[in-house]
Amino acid sequence: MIDLSKYSPNQQDAILTNDKHLRIVACAGSGKTTTVAGKVAYLLDPINGFDVAPENIIAFTYTEKAAAELKNKILNNVGNHRGMANMYIGTIHGWCLKALQENEYEYQSFSVLDEIKLKLFIDKHYDTIGMKEVKKLSNSTVPLRRFIDTSLFVQIMDIIRESDRQELPENLTRAKAQYEKTLKSKKYFDFSMIMEKAMECMEASSNLSARIKSDLKFLIVDEYQDINPIQERLINRIQEVSQCKLVVVGDDDQNIYQWRGSNNRYIIDFESKFDNSATKSIPLSTNYRSSDGITKIAETLISNNQKRIPNKEMKSGGLQNFTKGQDILYNRYDSVTDENEAIANYIDNILGVPFTDDEETRGITFSDISILLRTWSKAETIVEALERHNIPYITAGVNQLFETREIEAALGLFTYLYGDLERSELKELWQKLPNNNIDNDRLEIALNDLDTKFPKLPEVETNWEYSLQNILWDFISLAEIYEDSFIDHTDPDLHKRTKERAEIMFFNLGKFSQVINDFEEINFNSSSPSFHLFSFLSFINYVARDYYPEGWLNNPYTTPNAVQIMTIHQAKGLEFPVVLIPGLNNNYLPSKKRGGLNVWHFLDRELIEEQSRYEGDPDKEDERRLLYVALTRSQKFLLLSQAPDLNNRLYKVESDYIQELTRAKIGSFPILISDHKQDFSSFTKIDQQSKEKVKNIALDFTTLKDIFECPYRFKLISVFGFRYPLNQRMGVGRSFHNCLMELHKRGKEGESMSKEEVNEVVDRQTHFPYLTNSTILKPRLWDKVRKNVTEYYEDTKDDFSHIEFVEQDIQYKVDDSILVLGRIDLIKKVGSDGKYETTIIEFKSDEESADLPITKDQLKLYALGHRELTGEIADYIMTYVIGENKVKTPEKLYESDLNSIESKIRDAVDLIWSERFLRTEEKKTCQECFQVRLCSNRVQHDIKVKR
DNA sequence: CCGAATACGATTTTT
DNA sequence: TCGTATTCGG
């Protein structure tokens, strides 16, 4: 039961109002997530008599990160309420994909292309994908150009599918049709298509419509101010079909994604969507984050905007005190150099200044401070100043991956094979890496091996599996270039420094491995080896260079104590005791519009409703909201600064917004104090302490398996991000899986299938994304799937009436911040006379190992999730190997099995927190390990690599 | 002093 | 390619 007294009256109102559509207008720091989590818990609690189960609620968030946060808060509120895995909390895209794959058999074998893979795909299919159809409006003989204009094509396709618009001209209609057809033929979605298809699916009298009609009672939409037209249409459709209550949460003043077509008019006009009495609007106007000074100055700024909900005003909840002339400052300098130097000095000065938060007083430390930027270009000189002062910092968006020495060396392998680099030059690139301990003889061996891989060699020319990923892995392996080769063990200080550098180096190599993987997923063996190599190098030079960020010092599972440098967009939803906003010049904030060739040279502005959304409004309201978001990140301290940029004549004049901020007053005293150098030396500095930040993590079984078997493998895959080389056989396991899922689902409904119908299932669900046409492998793989699936169906169809769950999502909460997620293939329930037995079944293709103890761990983990779902402990666990069609005997499951797997998970999580990524000592594990080529255990245990 | 011509510099990012 | 700042010319 939730304790209502800890919520404010308006928050309580938001929790208790459940008979109307609800708009919660939540200002910055108003406890929005807490309120939503409280509302969900209240609805679920049987004591309140709503008769609402987890599957009756859907909550949309804007990012996966926000979803994880909300999910955790809800789980902490509801205690051990059962079946929480059935409540969807996630992004709109995620829900659409799940809805399509669960309800339309056709889409089970589809996968989603992210932006970079989409661009690769478009360039590969330039001739047929409709890009040539898109012509310049001013000169209809000029089409979009391959490679150069691919981003524009992506943008145009997004806009015409996501906006509200007029009928398209013929050429664009053709382009759209060709684009969608080409993607579909290769079983790919792009992000917009997921939403479009989900919409279509709900228009028909489909499974999906029936499903939401029977299940859905409450649809919660977070960050509703950032919704774009297609998302609005989708939300409306879901509501119409299900007749659910709609709960939207957001802040019209924090809409900052207008270049994606998002529009705060949807939240402003929410009440006109339904009949007057059907909706209620509740403001959460108390800001529990920031001082009076911060809230007043931000409110003064944003009140200059016209497009916002009338008569609302943010008030401080008084959790922070405001000290006039000290907390909020605005300084002007003669040059950017001076400005940056002052920033570094300010940081040095404020460290240890007492700050009270959650009723505890501690000294300000690095991680309490953030520097917010409008553009990344501002970061470089700031970083230099911080380095001069030895101030630790984190940035997450600088594009310099390809300029690092390790990536130059790795890329050298391919320029060498292409013939643009001498062998001696390549060798030098590797030998000159800092702190390296690479053996000359080993390097020669690796280079000699590389010499057998020139694409022009007769024996290579006909190789259908010319894998660049393999070339990289072989080189690393043969030269014995491992993370430990770069660590100096001679003295502790050197050890620490070289260890950090080695981690960054391998993080970057891991990123590079992902770059190769992105390229090869789309282009795997679709051409001759030499063309494959050529197009990879072109991809690197023309596309990838400004796309992949450089590795950070930290790994994603820990937060170091450092100053955070980020864009205002990235800071959304975060809070810091100290916020610095430098560079407040016109053309920077507010930024000037971008020049150059753009979408509107190809797409008529008239066709798109509210087209100005995409270009930024002339009143600069969008940019004002951005500054508003930046200001409201601060709990107490705020330093604004400005200086003319001597190197750039665009950035010389002070931002117009400064004048607006100057008008902010408390009583008759201005809040913003200009050119008053605050000196914190009069303060009694106290112990610097980082605030404990709860870091939510979700683990799936694949990740846990790595930690169980070899923590170092977890590091290689989940921290560094190395990707395994692709091959033509990939897809067997997933094909089996999808076939069985369809058979089971239809079988569960009582359908009995003929041999022809089973064949149709196989045709629909089997997919080998990397298979070439001209090989004997194709019929072999298809026959294998067909034969085994048919046999499986014949053997087990009589048993299908006992199926209880197919592809059931499960989750298991380890503690307040750790959630384990999974999906059980099949659960059978056999019984009579009120007595029954439950079996959890996991399918493996014969290429996977089914007998290993690790598979039993997987099943035990699923049993934990099954208990969460049903409250019952399953009786048996069983693995079914499809390839051999050999039924394994079910094994009895005991309660002690659940306890042992639970403590095993806890141990694994401890290893992650403490960063003890040790290599396994089991030789057998290494022999089975796919990543052994990247690990020094290969040498230690003398393992022969089989490929 | 003002309009026209010319020189210069050039986002934000999630799914 | 286009928006903005600066310079040029009357």
Tab-separated table of C-alpha atoms in Angstrom, chain A residues 393-703:
chain	number	residue	atom	x	y	z
A	393	TYR	CA	35.980	15.625	-16.668
A	394	ILE	CA	33.765	13.425	-18.819
A	395	THR	CA	32.620	14.242	-22.324
A	396	ALA	CA	30.520	11.999	-24.484
A	397	GLY	CA	30.384	13.271	-27.985
A	398	VAL	CA	33.735	14.155	-29.461
A	399	ASN	CA	34.354	12.577	-32.829
A	400	GLN	CA	37.977	11.610	-32.777
A	401	LEU	CA	37.904	7.852	-32.813
A	402	PHE	CA	39.695	7.632	-36.148
A	403	GLU	CA	42.442	9.995	-35.069
A	404	THR	CA	43.542	7.819	-32.142
A	405	ARG	CA	46.768	5.903	-32.708
A	406	GLU	CA	45.283	2.481	-32.043
A	407	ILE	CA	42.589	3.013	-34.652
A	408	GLU	CA	45.090	4.371	-37.155
A	409	ALA	CA	47.031	1.163	-36.610
A	410	ALA	CA	43.947	-1.042	-36.941
A	411	LEU	CA	42.765	0.813	-40.025
A	412	GLY	CA	46.298	0.408	-41.372
A	413	LEU	CA	45.649	-3.319	-41.774
A	414	PHE	CA	43.055	-2.522	-44.404
A	415	THR	CA	44.851	0.323	-46.176
A	416	TYR	CA	47.827	-2.053	-46.394
A	417	LEU	CA	45.701	-4.785	-47.968
A	418	TYR	CA	44.269	-2.184	-50.338
A	419	GLY	CA	47.805	-1.230	-51.353
A	420	ASP	CA	47.964	2.294	-49.969
A	421	LEU	CA	50.407	1.553	-47.151
A	422	GLU	CA	53.851	-0.060	-47.011
A	423	ARG	CA	54.443	-3.067	-44.810
A	424	SER	CA	57.113	-1.179	-42.880
A	425	GLU	CA	54.729	1.712	-42.288
A	426	LEU	CA	52.058	-0.612	-40.951
A	427	LYS	CA	54.531	-2.337	-38.689
A	428	GLU	CA	55.641	1.008	-37.341
A	429	LEU	CA	52.069	2.068	-36.562
A	430	TRP	CA	51.727	-0.892	-34.216
A	431	GLN	CA	55.219	-0.676	-32.784
A	432	LYS	CA	54.821	2.984	-31.919
A	433	LEU	CA	51.713	2.515	-29.826
A	434	PRO	CA	52.379	3.843	-26.297
A	435	ASN	CA	53.553	1.448	-23.574
A	436	ASN	CA	53.463	-1.510	-25.914
A	437	ASN	CA	55.157	-4.767	-25.252
A	438	ILE	CA	54.611	-6.301	-28.669
A	439	ASP	CA	57.091	-8.960	-29.674
A	440	ASN	CA	58.805	-8.348	-33.015
A	441	ASP	CA	58.709	-12.006	-34.073
A	442	ARG	CA	55.018	-12.286	-33.301
A	443	LEU	CA	54.357	-9.114	-35.266
A	444	GLU	CA	56.221	-10.568	-38.260
A	445	ILE	CA	54.127	-13.735	-38.067
A	446	ALA	CA	50.927	-11.677	-38.041
A	447	LEU	CA	52.134	-9.576	-40.965
A	448	ASN	CA	53.065	-12.677	-42.941
A	449	ASP	CA	49.590	-14.031	-42.349
A	450	LEU	CA	48.165	-10.717	-43.505
A	451	ASP	CA	50.163	-11.104	-46.729
A	452	THR	CA	48.081	-14.159	-47.605
A	453	LYS	CA	44.933	-12.043	-47.521
A	454	PHE	CA	45.447	-9.530	-50.328
A	455	PRO	CA	42.127	-9.425	-52.177
A	456	LYS	CA	43.865	-9.691	-55.539
A	457	LEU	CA	45.479	-13.066	-54.745
A	458	PRO	CA	43.889	-15.845	-56.812
A	459	GLU	CA	43.009	-17.973	-53.784
A	460	VAL	CA	41.432	-14.987	-52.027
A	461	GLU	CA	39.559	-13.604	-55.008
A	462	THR	CA	37.012	-16.397	-54.929
A	463	ASN	CA	36.560	-16.376	-51.175
A	464	TRP	CA	32.913	-15.834	-50.387
A	465	GLU	CA	33.556	-15.084	-46.780
A	466	TYR	CA	36.115	-12.321	-46.967
A	467	SER	CA	35.534	-11.029	-43.463
A	468	LEU	CA	37.274	-7.852	-42.369
A	469	GLN	CA	36.359	-8.613	-38.765
A	470	ASN	CA	38.204	-11.924	-39.040
A	471	ILE	CA	41.246	-10.174	-40.460
A	472	LEU	CA	41.353	-7.848	-37.451
A	473	TRP	CA	40.865	-10.693	-34.960
A	474	ASP	CA	43.496	-12.890	-36.607
A	475	PHE	CA	46.018	-10.100	-36.566
A	476	ILE	CA	45.444	-9.324	-32.883
A	477	SER	CA	45.645	-13.005	-32.072
A	478	LEU	CA	48.762	-13.860	-34.076
A	479	ALA	CA	50.660	-10.766	-32.977
A	480	GLU	CA	49.524	-11.488	-29.413
A	481	ILE	CA	48.344	-7.939	-28.907
A	482	TYR	CA	46.252	-8.176	-25.785
A	483	GLU	CA	45.128	-5.665	-23.211
A	484	ASP	CA	47.820	-6.918	-20.821
A	485	SER	CA	50.528	-6.253	-23.424
A	486	PHE	CA	50.108	-2.566	-22.676
A	487	ILE	CA	50.218	-2.663	-18.895
A	488	ASP	CA	53.466	-1.912	-17.129
A	489	HIS	CA	53.810	-3.926	-13.928
A	490	THR	CA	57.119	-2.501	-12.725
A	491	ASP	CA	55.830	0.124	-10.312
A	492	PRO	CA	52.368	0.861	-8.888
A	493	ASP	CA	52.038	4.357	-10.300
A	494	LEU	CA	53.063	3.318	-13.799
A	495	HIS	CA	50.813	0.305	-13.499
A	496	LYS	CA	47.780	2.474	-12.778
A	497	ARG	CA	48.434	4.855	-15.641
A	498	THR	CA	49.240	2.228	-18.249
A	499	LYS	CA	46.241	0.178	-17.173
A	500	GLU	CA	43.913	3.115	-17.765
A	501	ARG	CA	45.479	3.830	-21.139
A	502	ALA	CA	45.226	0.170	-22.153
A	503	GLU	CA	41.535	0.193	-21.276
A	504	ILE	CA	40.872	3.233	-23.440
A	505	MET	CA	42.867	1.633	-26.238
A	506	PHE	CA	40.821	-1.556	-26.160
A	507	PHE	CA	37.605	0.379	-25.728
A	508	ASN	CA	38.467	2.170	-28.958
A	509	LEU	CA	39.390	-1.094	-30.678
A	510	GLY	CA	36.057	-2.460	-29.511
A	511	LYS	CA	34.361	0.551	-31.092
A	512	PHE	CA	36.258	-0.128	-34.290
A	513	SER	CA	35.082	-3.726	-34.178
A	514	GLN	CA	31.538	-2.345	-34.058
A	515	VAL	CA	32.255	-0.095	-37.034
A	516	ILE	CA	33.348	-3.123	-39.059
A	517	ASN	CA	30.301	-5.033	-37.870
A	518	ASP	CA	27.905	-2.258	-38.863
A	519	PHE	CA	29.436	-2.249	-42.310
A	520	GLU	CA	29.532	-6.007	-42.745
A	521	GLU	CA	26.008	-6.612	-41.476
A	522	ILE	CA	24.802	-4.734	-44.535
A	523	ASN	CA	27.548	-5.588	-47.006
A	524	PHE	CA	28.685	-9.046	-45.970
A	525	ASN	CA	30.093	-10.880	-48.992
A	526	SER	CA	27.739	-9.177	-51.390
A	527	SER	CA	30.687	-8.409	-53.628
A	528	SER	CA	34.217	-9.465	-54.502
A	529	PRO	CA	36.842	-9.184	-51.769
A	530	SER	CA	38.520	-6.218	-53.411
A	531	PHE	CA	35.286	-4.297	-53.782
A	532	HIS	CA	34.312	-5.180	-50.229
A	533	LEU	CA	37.584	-3.718	-49.000
A	534	PHE	CA	37.256	-0.670	-51.225
A	535	SER	CA	33.760	0.144	-50.071
A	536	PHE	CA	34.715	-0.321	-46.431
A	537	LEU	CA	37.518	2.214	-46.781
A	538	SER	CA	35.179	4.642	-48.561
A	539	PHE	CA	32.659	4.169	-45.788
A	540	ILE	CA	35.311	5.048	-43.220
A	541	ASN	CA	36.468	8.130	-45.072
A	542	TYR	CA	33.171	9.591	-46.179
A	543	VAL	CA	30.639	8.457	-43.617
A	544	ALA	CA	31.984	6.894	-40.445
A	545	ARG	CA	34.561	9.525	-39.488
A	546	ASP	CA	32.099	11.924	-38.024
A	547	TYR	CA	29.737	9.332	-36.723
A	548	TYR	CA	31.356	7.268	-34.015
A	549	PRO	CA	32.363	8.890	-30.729
A	550	GLU	CA	35.715	8.222	-29.172
A	551	GLY	CA	35.914	5.904	-26.209
A	552	TRP	CA	35.606	7.328	-22.734
A	553	LEU	CA	37.846	6.820	-19.815
A	554	ASN	CA	35.028	5.153	-17.933
A	555	ASN	CA	33.027	2.054	-18.630
A	556	PRO	CA	29.245	2.253	-18.825
A	557	TYR	CA	28.718	0.457	-15.526
A	558	THR	CA	30.484	2.961	-13.274
A	559	THR	CA	30.379	6.718	-12.717
A	560	PRO	CA	33.690	8.387	-11.933
A	561	ASN	CA	33.954	11.541	-9.877
A	562	ALA	CA	34.405	14.088	-12.642
A	563	VAL	CA	32.961	17.298	-14.065
A	564	GLN	CA	30.316	16.470	-16.663
A	565	ILE	CA	30.500	18.276	-19.971
A	566	MET	CA	27.411	17.754	-22.109
A	567	THR	CA	24.953	19.404	-24.450
A	568	ILE	CA	21.781	20.924	-23.065
A	569	HIS	CA	19.802	18.270	-24.914
A	570	GLN	CA	21.685	15.536	-23.112
A	571	ALA	CA	21.158	17.221	-19.755
A	572	LYS	CA	17.400	17.020	-19.986
A	573	GLY	CA	15.996	15.274	-16.925
A	574	LEU	CA	19.246	15.601	-14.938
A	575	GLU	CA	20.081	17.871	-12.013
A	576	PHE	CA	23.297	19.264	-10.572
A	577	PRO	CA	24.152	21.456	-7.574
A	578	VAL	CA	26.384	23.551	-9.841
A	579	VAL	CA	25.647	24.407	-13.472
A	580	LEU	CA	27.900	26.442	-15.766
A	581	ILE	CA	26.590	27.798	-19.044
A	582	PRO	CA	29.421	29.452	-20.994
A	583	GLY	CA	29.495	31.161	-24.376
A	584	LEU	CA	26.259	33.113	-24.132
A	585	ASN	CA	26.556	34.867	-27.489
A	586	ASN	CA	24.033	35.423	-30.208
A	587	ASN	CA	24.287	32.875	-33.029
A	588	TYR	CA	25.315	30.306	-30.411
A	589	LEU	CA	22.382	30.554	-27.989
A	590	PRO	CA	20.074	31.426	-29.679
A	591	SER	CA	21.860	29.602	-32.472
A	592	LYS	CA	21.675	30.749	-36.022
A	593	LYS	CA	20.055	28.568	-38.618
A	594	ARG	CA	22.187	26.168	-40.517
A	595	GLY	CA	23.154	26.951	-44.076
A	596	GLY	CA	23.819	24.536	-46.877
A	597	LEU	CA	21.785	22.171	-48.943
A	598	ASN	CA	18.830	20.955	-46.972
A	599	VAL	CA	15.659	18.920	-47.078
A	600	TRP	CA	13.571	21.875	-48.275
A	601	HIS	CA	15.435	22.052	-51.554
A	602	PHE	CA	13.829	18.744	-52.397
A	603	LEU	CA	10.612	18.771	-50.431
A	604	ASP	CA	8.030	21.516	-50.911
A	605	ARG	CA	7.451	23.353	-47.624
A	606	GLU	CA	3.768	23.742	-48.452
A	607	LEU	CA	3.170	20.013	-48.240
A	608	ILE	CA	4.018	19.662	-44.577
A	609	GLU	CA	1.738	20.955	-41.851
A	610	GLU	CA	3.456	23.155	-39.315
A	611	GLN	CA	6.550	22.922	-41.458
A	612	SER	CA	8.249	25.662	-39.447
A	613	ARG	CA	8.604	23.152	-36.586
A	614	TYR	CA	11.384	21.493	-38.510
A	615	GLU	CA	13.306	24.694	-39.163
A	616	GLY	CA	12.974	26.515	-35.869
A	617	ASP	CA	10.570	29.397	-35.325
A	618	PRO	CA	11.478	32.991	-36.137
A	619	ASP	CA	10.562	34.126	-32.619
A	620	LYS	CA	13.380	32.005	-31.197
A	621	GLU	CA	10.996	30.424	-28.728
A	622	ASP	CA	12.643	27.043	-29.298
A	623	GLU	CA	16.044	28.356	-28.318
A	624	ARG	CA	14.585	30.104	-25.297
A	625	ARG	CA	13.156	26.808	-24.101
A	626	LEU	CA	16.599	25.314	-24.484
A	627	LEU	CA	18.130	27.924	-22.215
A	628	TYR	CA	15.204	27.376	-19.837
A	629	VAL	CA	16.010	23.675	-19.640
A	630	ALA	CA	19.670	24.493	-19.002
A	631	LEU	CA	18.868	26.935	-16.159
A	632	THR	CA	16.477	24.549	-14.427
A	633	ARG	CA	19.144	21.824	-14.213
A	634	SER	CA	20.752	23.785	-11.381
A	635	GLN	CA	19.815	23.178	-7.784
A	636	LYS	CA	21.628	26.218	-6.417
A	637	PHE	CA	24.778	27.498	-8.103
A	638	LEU	CA	24.683	28.949	-11.596
A	639	LEU	CA	27.477	30.629	-13.509
A	640	LEU	CA	26.618	32.222	-16.831
A	641	SER	CA	29.411	33.687	-18.896
A	642	GLN	CA	30.141	35.364	-22.188
A	643	ALA	CA	33.165	36.483	-24.188
A	644	PRO	CA	33.675	37.560	-27.787
A	645	ASP	CA	35.263	34.763	-29.794
A	646	LEU	CA	38.359	36.219	-31.403
A	647	ASN	CA	38.518	33.442	-33.980
A	648	ASN	CA	34.921	33.525	-35.114
A	649	ARG	CA	33.060	36.637	-36.022
A	650	LEU	CA	29.683	34.982	-35.548
A	651	TYR	CA	30.195	34.756	-31.801
A	652	LYS	CA	30.918	38.280	-30.659
A	653	VAL	CA	27.682	39.791	-29.428
A	654	GLU	CA	26.077	38.966	-26.099
A	655	SER	CA	22.963	36.772	-26.258
A	656	ASP	CA	19.648	38.619	-26.418
A	657	TYR	CA	18.410	36.417	-23.609
A	658	ILE	CA	20.791	38.020	-21.133
A	659	GLN	CA	18.656	41.172	-21.191
A	660	GLU	CA	15.594	39.082	-20.404
A	661	LEU	CA	17.374	37.377	-17.511
A	662	THR	CA	18.503	40.722	-16.126
A	663	ARG	CA	14.868	41.658	-15.576
A	664	ALA	CA	14.355	38.772	-13.129
A	665	LYS	CA	13.797	40.097	-9.622
A	666	ILE	CA	13.015	38.872	-6.147
A	667	GLY	CA	11.171	41.736	-4.494
A	668	SER	CA	12.970	44.664	-6.047
A	669	PHE	CA	16.413	43.063	-6.173
A	670	PRO	CA	17.728	41.755	-9.462
A	671	ILE	CA	18.739	38.093	-9.348
A	672	LEU	CA	21.430	38.133	-11.996
A	673	ILE	CA	24.544	39.890	-10.782
A	674	SER	CA	26.945	40.869	-13.555
A	675	ASP	CA	30.737	40.958	-13.423
A	676	HIS	CA	30.937	40.204	-9.756
A	677	LYS	CA	33.755	37.735	-9.252
A	678	GLN	CA	32.589	35.402	-6.550
A	679	ASP	CA	35.297	34.171	-4.302
A	680	PHE	CA	34.476	31.128	-2.211
A	681	SER	CA	37.599	31.405	-0.072
A	682	SER	CA	35.680	32.850	2.886
A	683	PHE	CA	33.722	29.592	3.172
A	684	THR	CA	34.683	26.879	5.585
A	685	LYS	CA	35.335	24.077	3.139
A	686	ILE	CA	34.133	20.673	4.226
A	687	ASP	CA	34.771	17.114	3.174
A	688	GLN	CA	34.037	16.551	-0.539
A	689	GLN	CA	31.603	13.731	-1.037
A	690	SER	CA	29.987	12.351	-4.183
A	691	LYS	CA	26.283	11.875	-4.059
A	692	GLU	CA	25.302	8.229	-4.203
A	693	LYS	CA	23.590	7.842	-7.511
A	694	VAL	CA	21.436	4.806	-8.008
A	695	LYS	CA	22.489	3.273	-11.265
A	696	ASN	CA	19.780	1.121	-12.733
A	697	ILE	CA	20.917	-1.836	-14.742
A	698	ALA	CA	18.987	-4.474	-16.589
A	699	LEU	CA	20.764	-7.748	-17.324
A	700	ASP	CA	19.690	-10.421	-19.758
A	701	PHE	CA	20.816	-14.003	-19.642
A	702	THR	CA	23.399	-13.683	-22.398
A	703	THR	CA	25.186	-11.004	-20.399
